[in-house]
Amino acid sequence: MDTSVPSPFVNGETLKMFVGRRVRTVVQVQRNESGVLVVQSTDGHQLTIRGAPGAPEAPHYIEVMGIPDSDQSIRAESWTDFGENFDPVPFNGLCKLASDKYKYLFL
Amino acid sequence: MPQQTTNTPERGSAITRTRGSQALLPLTVKQIMDASQTNDGFAVNGTEVSTVGAGCSTSAKIVQLCTSVKVRLVGRMLNKKQQVTDVTFVLDDGTGRIEMKRWDNETFDTEEMKLVKDGDYVIVIGGMKDFQGKRQVTAFSVRLVTNYNDITHHFLHCIYVHLDLARTKRSLSQPQVIANTSTRNQAPHTSYQAPTSSASGNTASRELSDLVMSVFLDPVLGNLEHGVSLDQVASRLNLSLGQTRSTVLDLVDLGNLYATIDDDHYKSTMNG
């Protein structure tokens, strides 16, 4: 990481609030289309992730850290394999809480 | 009205009834950085967190939180550096970055630190420190995250604890919040409900608590080996025994008093 700017947790819905800013999100890999990952966010949005070479196959979850270049795609800087047993429901809840009501604890 | 089902007994009792016992606060780096400094340590989101030593702090805004409290953080490890006597690293949890130091006191410390490296997600437990104006954590436990749901859980736990502490703080200044007091009790005493249920008794019950407390804090009475008996308090303040007992039990639940030889004798936790 080159800066210490906090990176908020986002889901498909809140991603658009942070276009151009570093974010982190956990998504489920659906398929890999020659280097571009097609993934599903924890709230069911389909997103594309560029720049995540070596990412695992479906149905693994990965945490992606990067900068969204639109409200449906992220340019990844790094990713971490979160395995298959990740529960998207509480993570989705966390995204909503952390970007809205309890933003002051996170950002 | 929330009942005991919403109460997490282990964590709740650790925060609200501390008498020299350890409490563990899950925090984000942002919360630590935002914490303001107090006499004995820090105040995180308005709640005092003592960094050193056991025993009660009389300056504590929340009287219950009068003991040494540790913090729990989850994030990514960066810049791990092995020094002669310690290992330093930076923890990035997405809300900020904080420097951490792990002293190499025992083989266990060295061995545990060998298992983690830059880029790993880790769970850190340690104590908060302020070194020349810079916030740091002295870690004594650093473990790899194996179940990534722990990360989600940690941050949700941070929100939960923050809300719980804020609610506890509010209930101290407004003893009429019945819902909160019932979640703090495992088995609510029927007499415990009495002071808080009287609509007009809000200010009166607080003054009563203060009056009763002042008897226990009296230097002469406070030094008695078995503490002060309920009869003594009642006669001194000209109260009924029942009223005295229920006020004293409230104070016991708050952590200000404790029973000594039997249910009729109590001492203050704040003496000495």
CSV table of C-alpha atoms in Angstrom, one decimal:
chain,number,residue,atom,x,y,z
A,1,MET,CA,0.0,0.0,0.0
A,2,ASP,CA,1.4,3.4,-0.9
A,3,THR,CA,-0.9,5.5,1.3
A,4,SER,CA,-2.5,5.2,4.7
A,5,VAL,CA,-5.9,6.5,3.4
A,6,PRO,CA,-8.6,4.3,5.0
A,7,SER,CA,-10.3,1.9,2.6
A,8,PRO,CA,-14.0,1.4,3.3
A,9,PHE,CA,-15.8,-1.8,3.1
A,10,VAL,CA,-18.2,-1.7,0.1
A,11,ASN,CA,-20.8,-3.9,-1.5
A,12,GLY,CA,-22.4,-3.5,-4.9
A,13,GLU,CA,-24.7,-0.8,-3.8
A,14,THR,CA,-22.2,1.3,-1.9
A,15,LEU,CA,-19.4,0.9,-4.5
A,16,LYS,CA,-20.7,3.8,-6.5
A,17,MET,CA,-20.2,6.2,-3.5
A,18,PHE,CA,-16.4,5.6,-3.7
A,19,VAL,CA,-15.5,5.6,-7.4
A,20,GLY,CA,-12.0,6.8,-7.6
A,21,ARG,CA,-11.2,6.0,-4.0
A,22,ARG,CA,-9.5,2.9,-2.7
A,23,VAL,CA,-12.0,0.4,-1.3
A,24,ARG,CA,-12.1,-3.1,-0.1
A,25,THR,CA,-14.8,-5.6,-0.8
A,26,VAL,CA,-15.4,-9.3,-0.7
A,27,VAL,CA,-16.9,-10.9,-3.8
A,28,GLN,CA,-17.6,-14.3,-5.0
A,29,VAL,CA,-15.8,-15.4,-8.2
A,30,GLN,CA,-18.2,-16.5,-10.9
A,31,ARG,CA,-15.8,-16.9,-13.9
A,32,ASN,CA,-12.6,-15.6,-15.4
A,33,GLU,CA,-12.9,-14.1,-18.9
A,34,SER,CA,-9.3,-14.0,-20.1
A,35,GLY,CA,-7.9,-12.1,-17.1
A,36,VAL,CA,-11.0,-10.2,-16.2
A,37,LEU,CA,-12.9,-11.6,-13.3
A,38,VAL,CA,-16.6,-11.6,-13.3
A,39,VAL,CA,-17.8,-11.7,-9.7
A,40,GLN,CA,-20.9,-11.3,-7.6
A,41,SER,CA,-21.0,-8.8,-4.7
A,42,THR,CA,-22.5,-9.8,-1.4
A,43,ASP,CA,-25.7,-8.0,-2.3
A,44,GLY,CA,-26.1,-9.7,-5.7
A,45,HIS,CA,-24.6,-7.2,-8.0
A,46,GLN,CA,-22.4,-8.4,-10.8
A,47,LEU,CA,-19.0,-6.7,-11.0
A,48,THR,CA,-15.9,-7.0,-13.0
A,49,ILE,CA,-12.4,-7.0,-11.5
A,50,ARG,CA,-9.4,-6.2,-13.6
A,51,GLY,CA,-5.8,-6.8,-12.5
A,52,ALA,CA,-6.2,-9.8,-10.2
A,53,PRO,CA,-4.0,-12.4,-11.8
A,54,GLY,CA,-3.9,-15.8,-10.1
A,55,ALA,CA,-7.3,-15.4,-8.4
A,56,PRO,CA,-9.0,-18.6,-7.5
A,57,GLU,CA,-11.9,-20.2,-9.3
A,58,ALA,CA,-15.6,-20.1,-8.5
A,59,PRO,CA,-17.1,-20.4,-6.0
A,60,HIS,CA,-14.3,-19.0,-3.9
A,61,TYR,CA,-14.7,-15.6,-2.2
A,62,ILE,CA,-11.9,-13.1,-2.6
A,63,GLU,CA,-11.3,-9.8,-0.9
A,64,VAL,CA,-10.3,-7.3,-3.4
A,65,MET,CA,-8.6,-4.0,-2.6
A,66,GLY,CA,-8.5,-1.5,-5.4
A,67,ILE,CA,-10.0,1.6,-6.9
A,68,PRO,CA,-13.4,1.4,-8.6
A,69,ASP,CA,-13.4,3.0,-12.0
A,70,SER,CA,-17.1,2.8,-12.4
A,71,ASP,CA,-20.0,1.6,-10.3
A,72,GLN,CA,-19.6,-1.9,-11.6
A,73,SER,CA,-15.9,-2.5,-12.0
A,74,ILE,CA,-12.8,-2.3,-9.9
A,75,ARG,CA,-9.2,-2.1,-10.8
A,76,ALA,CA,-7.6,-4.4,-8.3
A,77,GLU,CA,-4.3,-3.6,-6.5
A,78,SER,CA,-4.3,-6.8,-4.4
A,79,TRP,CA,-6.6,-9.7,-3.6
A,80,THR,CA,-6.8,-12.3,-0.8
A,81,ASP,CA,-8.4,-15.7,-1.1
A,82,PHE,CA,-11.2,-15.9,1.6
A,83,GLY,CA,-12.0,-19.4,0.8
A,84,GLU,CA,-15.4,-21.0,0.1
A,85,ASN,CA,-16.9,-20.8,3.6
A,86,PHE,CA,-17.1,-17.0,3.8
A,87,ASP,CA,-20.6,-15.8,4.8
A,88,PRO,CA,-21.7,-12.9,2.5
A,89,VAL,CA,-24.7,-12.0,4.6
A,90,PRO,CA,-23.0,-10.5,7.6
A,91,PHE,CA,-20.4,-8.9,5.4
A,92,ASN,CA,-23.2,-7.2,3.5
A,93,GLY,CA,-24.7,-5.9,6.7
A,94,LEU,CA,-21.3,-4.6,7.8
A,95,CYS,CA,-20.9,-2.7,4.5
A,96,LYS,CA,-24.2,-1.0,5.0
A,97,LEU,CA,-23.5,-0.1,8.6
A,98,ALA,CA,-19.9,1.0,8.0
A,99,SER,CA,-20.8,3.3,5.1
A,100,ASP,CA,-23.8,4.9,6.7
A,101,LYS,CA,-24.8,4.9,10.4
A,102,TYR,CA,-21.4,4.0,11.9
A,103,LYS,CA,-19.2,5.6,9.4
A,104,TYR,CA,-17.4,7.5,12.2
A,105,LEU,CA,-15.9,4.3,13.5
A,106,PHE,CA,-14.4,3.4,10.2
A,107,LEU,CA,-13.6,6.4,8.1
B,1,MET,CA,-38.4,-4.3,25.6
B,2,PRO,CA,-35.0,-6.0,25.3
B,3,GLN,CA,-34.5,-8.8,27.8
B,4,GLN,CA,-31.6,-11.1,28.8
B,5,THR,CA,-31.8,-12.7,25.3
B,6,THR,CA,-30.0,-9.7,23.9
B,7,ASN,CA,-27.4,-9.8,26.6
B,8,THR,CA,-24.0,-11.3,25.9
B,9,PRO,CA,-23.2,-12.2,29.5
B,10,GLU,CA,-19.4,-12.7,29.2
B,11,ARG,CA,-18.7,-9.5,27.4
B,12,GLY,CA,-21.3,-7.5,29.3
B,13,SER,CA,-20.0,-8.5,32.7
B,14,ALA,CA,-16.4,-7.8,31.6
B,15,ILE,CA,-17.2,-4.2,30.8
B,16,THR,CA,-19.7,-3.3,33.4
B,17,ARG,CA,-18.6,-5.2,36.5
B,18,THR,CA,-14.8,-4.9,36.5
B,19,ARG,CA,-13.1,-5.3,39.8
B,20,GLY,CA,-9.5,-5.9,38.8
B,21,SER,CA,-10.5,-8.3,36.1
B,22,GLN,CA,-9.4,-7.9,32.4
B,23,ALA,CA,-11.8,-6.6,29.8
B,24,LEU,CA,-11.1,-6.9,26.1
B,25,LEU,CA,-12.4,-4.2,23.7
B,26,PRO,CA,-12.6,-4.9,20.0
B,27,LEU,CA,-11.6,-1.7,18.3
B,28,THR,CA,-10.8,-0.3,14.9
B,29,VAL,CA,-7.6,1.7,14.3
B,30,LYS,CA,-9.8,4.7,13.7
B,31,GLN,CA,-11.3,4.4,17.1
B,32,ILE,CA,-7.9,4.3,18.7
B,33,MET,CA,-6.6,7.2,16.8
B,34,ASP,CA,-9.7,9.2,17.7
B,35,ALA,CA,-9.5,8.4,21.4
B,36,SER,CA,-8.9,11.3,23.6
B,37,GLN,CA,-6.4,11.3,26.4
B,38,THR,CA,-7.5,11.2,30.1
B,39,ASN,CA,-5.6,11.1,33.4
B,40,ASP,CA,-5.3,7.3,33.5
B,41,GLY,CA,-5.4,6.4,29.9
B,42,PHE,CA,-7.7,7.1,27.0
B,43,ALA,CA,-11.4,7.7,26.4
B,44,VAL,CA,-12.6,5.8,23.3
B,45,ASN,CA,-15.8,7.2,21.9
B,46,GLY,CA,-16.4,8.8,25.4
B,47,THR,CA,-15.6,5.7,27.4
B,48,GLU,CA,-12.6,5.6,29.7
B,49,VAL,CA,-10.0,2.9,28.9
B,50,SER,CA,-7.3,2.6,31.4
B,51,THR,CA,-4.0,1.5,30.0
B,52,VAL,CA,-2.0,0.7,33.1
B,53,GLY,CA,-2.5,-1.2,36.3
B,54,ALA,CA,-5.5,-2.7,38.1
B,55,GLY,CA,-7.6,-1.0,40.7
B,56,CYS,CA,-10.2,1.7,40.3
B,57,SER,CA,-9.8,5.1,38.9
B,58,THR,CA,-11.7,7.7,40.8
B,59,SER,CA,-11.6,10.0,37.8
B,60,ALA,CA,-13.3,7.4,35.6
B,61,LYS,CA,-16.4,8.9,33.9
B,62,ILE,CA,-17.9,5.4,33.9
B,63,VAL,CA,-17.2,4.0,37.3
B,64,GLN,CA,-17.5,0.4,36.2
B,65,LEU,CA,-14.6,0.7,33.7
B,66,CYS,CA,-12.0,1.1,36.4
B,67,THR,CA,-9.6,-1.5,35.4
B,68,SER,CA,-6.9,-2.3,32.9
B,69,VAL,CA,-8.5,-2.9,29.5
B,70,LYS,CA,-6.9,-4.5,26.5
B,71,VAL,CA,-7.8,-4.0,22.9
B,72,ARG,CA,-8.4,-6.4,20.0
B,73,LEU,CA,-7.7,-5.5,16.4
B,74,VAL,CA,-7.9,-7.4,13.2
B,75,GLY,CA,-6.1,-6.3,10.1
B,76,ARG,CA,-3.3,-6.8,7.6
B,77,MET,CA,0.3,-6.9,8.8
B,78,LEU,CA,2.8,-4.7,7.1
B,79,ASN,CA,6.5,-3.7,7.5
B,80,LYS,CA,7.3,-6.5,9.9
B,81,LYS,CA,10.8,-5.8,11.4
B,82,GLN,CA,12.7,-8.1,13.7
B,83,GLN,CA,14.7,-6.0,16.1
B,84,VAL,CA,17.0,-7.2,18.9
B,85,THR,CA,14.5,-7.4,21.7
B,86,ASP,CA,11.2,-7.0,19.9
B,87,VAL,CA,9.3,-7.2,16.6
B,88,THR,CA,7.6,-4.2,15.2
B,89,PHE,CA,5.0,-4.0,12.5
B,90,VAL,CA,2.2,-1.9,11.2
B,91,LEU,CA,-1.4,-3.1,11.3
B,92,ASP,CA,-3.7,-1.9,8.5
B,93,ASP,CA,-7.4,-2.7,9.2
B,94,GLY,CA,-8.9,-0.6,6.5
B,95,THR,CA,-9.8,2.2,8.9
B,96,GLY,CA,-6.2,3.3,9.4
B,97,ARG,CA,-2.7,2.2,10.3
B,98,ILE,CA,-1.1,1.8,13.7
B,99,GLU,CA,2.3,0.8,14.9
B,100,MET,CA,2.6,-2.3,16.9
B,101,LYS,CA,5.4,-3.7,19.0
B,102,ARG,CA,5.7,-7.3,20.3
B,103,TRP,CA,8.4,-7.7,23.0
B,104,ASP,CA,10.4,-10.9,22.7
B,105,ASN,CA,10.1,-11.8,26.3
B,106,GLU,CA,9.7,-15.6,26.0
B,107,THR,CA,10.3,-18.2,23.4
B,108,PHE,CA,6.5,-18.3,22.9
B,109,ASP,CA,6.6,-14.7,21.7
B,110,THR,CA,9.4,-15.3,19.2
B,111,GLU,CA,7.8,-18.5,17.9
B,112,GLU,CA,4.4,-16.9,17.5
B,113,MET,CA,5.8,-14.0,15.5
B,114,LYS,CA,7.6,-16.4,13.2
B,115,LEU,CA,4.2,-17.7,12.0
B,116,VAL,CA,3.1,-14.4,10.6
B,117,LYS,CA,4.5,-12.3,7.7
B,118,ASP,CA,3.7,-9.2,5.7
B,119,GLY,CA,0.4,-9.3,4.0
B,120,ASP,CA,-1.2,-11.7,6.4
B,121,TYR,CA,-4.4,-11.0,8.1
B,122,VAL,CA,-3.9,-11.2,11.8
B,123,ILE,CA,-5.7,-10.9,15.1
B,124,VAL,CA,-3.8,-8.8,17.6
B,125,ILE,CA,-4.5,-8.4,21.3
B,126,GLY,CA,-2.5,-5.8,23.2
B,127,GLY,CA,-2.5,-2.7,25.3
B,128,MET,CA,-2.9,0.8,24.1
B,129,LYS,CA,0.0,3.2,24.6
B,130,ASP,CA,0.7,6.7,23.8
B,131,PHE,CA,4.4,7.2,23.0
B,132,GLN,CA,5.5,10.8,22.5
B,133,GLY,CA,2.0,11.7,21.2
B,134,LYS,CA,1.9,8.7,18.9
B,135,ARG,CA,-0.6,6.0,19.5
B,136,GLN,CA,0.8,2.5,19.6
B,137,VAL,CA,-0.2,-0.9,20.6
B,138,THR,CA,2.0,-3.3,22.6
B,139,ALA,CA,0.9,-6.7,21.3
B,140,PHE,CA,1.0,-9.8,23.4
B,141,SER,CA,-0.9,-12.1,21.1
B,142,VAL,CA,-0.7,-12.1,17.3
B,143,ARG,CA,-2.5,-14.9,15.5
B,144,LEU,CA,-3.2,-15.7,11.8
B,145,VAL,CA,-6.8,-15.4,10.7
B,146,THR,CA,-7.9,-18.8,9.6
B,147,ASN,CA,-11.6,-18.2,9.2
B,148,TYR,CA,-12.2,-15.1,7.2
B,149,ASN,CA,-15.6,-14.6,8.8
B,150,ASP,CA,-13.6,-13.5,11.8
B,151,ILE,CA,-12.9,-10.3,10.0
B,152,THR,CA,-16.6,-9.5,9.4
B,153,HIS,CA,-17.3,-10.5,13.0
B,154,HIS,CA,-14.6,-8.3,14.5
B,155,PHE,CA,-16.0,-5.2,12.8
B,156,LEU,CA,-19.5,-6.0,13.7
B,157,HIS,CA,-18.4,-6.6,17.2
B,158,CYS,CA,-16.7,-3.2,17.3
B,159,ILE,CA,-20.0,-1.6,16.4
B,160,TYR,CA,-21.9,-3.6,19.0
B,161,VAL,CA,-19.4,-2.9,21.8
B,162,HIS,CA,-19.4,0.8,20.9
B,163,LEU,CA,-23.2,0.9,21.1
B,164,ASP,CA,-23.3,-1.1,24.3
B,165,LEU,CA,-20.8,1.2,26.0
B,166,ALA,CA,-22.7,4.3,24.9
B,167,ARG,CA,-25.9,2.8,26.2
B,168,THR,CA,-24.3,2.0,29.5
B,169,LYS,CA,-23.0,5.5,29.8
B,170,ARG,CA,-26.4,6.9,29.1
B,171,SER,CA,-28.1,4.7,31.6
B,172,LEU,CA,-25.8,6.0,34.4
B,173,SER,CA,-27.0,9.5,33.8
B,174,GLN,CA,-30.6,8.4,33.3
B,175,PRO,CA,-31.3,5.6,35.8
B,176,GLN,CA,-34.8,5.3,34.5
B,177,VAL,CA,-33.8,3.3,31.4
B,178,ILE,CA,-35.4,0.1,32.6
B,179,ALA,CA,-34.6,-1.8,29.4
B,180,ASN,CA,-30.9,-1.3,29.8
B,181,THR,CA,-30.8,-2.3,33.4
B,182,SER,CA,-32.6,-5.5,32.7
B,183,THR,CA,-30.1,-6.5,30.0
B,184,ARG,CA,-27.2,-5.9,32.4
B,185,ASN,CA,-28.6,-8.3,35.0
B,186,GLN,CA,-28.4,-12.1,34.6
B,187,ALA,CA,-31.2,-12.6,37.1
B,188,PRO,CA,-32.9,-9.4,37.9
B,189,HIS,CA,-33.6,-8.8,41.6
B,190,THR,CA,-37.2,-7.8,42.1
B,191,SER,CA,-36.0,-5.2,44.5
B,192,TYR,CA,-33.6,-3.8,41.9
B,193,GLN,CA,-36.4,-2.6,39.7
B,194,ALA,CA,-37.9,-0.5,42.4
B,195,PRO,CA,-35.8,2.7,42.3
B,196,THR,CA,-35.8,2.9,38.5
B,197,SER,CA,-39.5,2.3,38.0
B,198,SER,CA,-40.8,5.4,39.8
B,199,ALA,CA,-41.4,8.0,37.3
B,200,SER,CA,-40.8,10.9,39.6
B,201,GLY,CA,-37.9,9.2,41.4
B,202,ASN,CA,-35.3,9.8,38.7
B,203,THR,CA,-33.4,12.6,40.4
B,204,ALA,CA,-34.4,11.4,43.9
B,205,SER,CA,-33.0,7.9,43.3
B,206,ARG,CA,-29.7,9.3,42.1
B,207,GLU,CA,-29.4,11.6,45.1
B,208,LEU,CA,-30.3,8.6,47.3
B,209,SER,CA,-27.5,6.6,45.7
B,210,ASP,CA,-25.1,9.4,46.3
B,211,LEU,CA,-26.2,9.7,49.9
B,212,VAL,CA,-25.8,6.0,50.6
B,213,MET,CA,-22.5,5.9,48.8
B,214,SER,CA,-21.2,8.8,50.9
B,215,VAL,CA,-21.8,6.7,54.1
B,216,PHE,CA,-19.6,4.0,52.7
B,217,LEU,CA,-17.0,6.4,51.7
B,218,ASP,CA,-16.9,8.0,55.1
B,219,PRO,CA,-13.3,7.5,56.3
B,220,VAL,CA,-14.3,6.3,59.8
B,221,LEU,CA,-17.0,3.8,58.6
B,222,GLY,CA,-15.1,2.8,55.5
B,223,ASN,CA,-12.2,1.4,57.5
B,224,LEU,CA,-14.3,-1.1,59.5
B,225,GLU,CA,-13.1,-4.5,58.7
B,226,HIS,CA,-16.5,-5.9,57.8
B,227,GLY,CA,-17.7,-2.7,56.2
B,228,VAL,CA,-20.9,-0.9,57.0
B,229,SER,CA,-24.1,-2.7,57.8
B,230,LEU,CA,-27.4,-1.8,56.2
B,231,ASP,CA,-28.8,-1.0,59.6
B,232,GLN,CA,-26.1,1.6,60.1
B,233,VAL,CA,-26.8,3.2,56.8
B,234,ALA,CA,-30.6,3.2,57.3
B,235,SER,CA,-30.4,4.8,60.7
B,236,ARG,CA,-27.8,7.3,59.7
B,237,LEU,CA,-29.8,8.5,56.7
B,238,ASN,CA,-33.2,8.0,58.3
B,239,LEU,CA,-34.3,5.6,55.6
B,240,SER,CA,-36.3,2.4,55.7
B,241,LEU,CA,-34.3,-0.8,55.6
B,242,GLY,CA,-36.0,-1.9,52.4
B,243,GLN,CA,-35.1,1.4,50.7
B,244,THR,CA,-31.5,1.1,51.9
B,245,ARG,CA,-31.2,-2.4,50.8
B,246,SER,CA,-32.5,-1.7,47.3
B,247,THR,CA,-30.2,1.3,46.9
B,248,VAL,CA,-27.3,-0.7,48.1
B,249,LEU,CA,-28.0,-3.5,45.7
B,250,ASP,CA,-28.1,-1.0,42.8
B,251,LEU,CA,-24.7,0.2,43.8
B,252,VAL,CA,-23.5,-3.4,44.0
B,253,ASP,CA,-24.7,-4.0,40.5
B,254,LEU,CA,-22.8,-0.9,39.4
B,255,GLY,CA,-19.7,-2.2,41.0
B,256,ASN,CA,-19.4,0.5,43.6
B,257,LEU,CA,-20.0,-1.7,46.6
B,258,TYR,CA,-19.5,-5.3,47.5
B,259,ALA,CA,-20.8,-7.6,50.2
B,260,THR,CA,-18.4,-8.7,52.9
B,261,ILE,CA,-19.4,-11.1,55.6
B,262,ASP,CA,-23.0,-11.4,54.7
B,263,ASP,CA,-25.8,-9.8,52.8
B,264,ASP,CA,-26.1,-7.0,55.4
B,265,HIS,CA,-22.6,-5.7,55.3
B,266,TYR,CA,-21.0,-3.9,52.4
B,267,LYS,CA,-17.9,-2.0,51.6
B,268,SER,CA,-17.0,0.4,48.9
B,269,THR,CA,-14.8,-0.7,46.0
B,270,MET,CA,-13.3,2.7,45.7
B,271,ASN,CA,-11.5,2.9,49.1
B,272,GLY,CA,-7.7,2.8,49.1
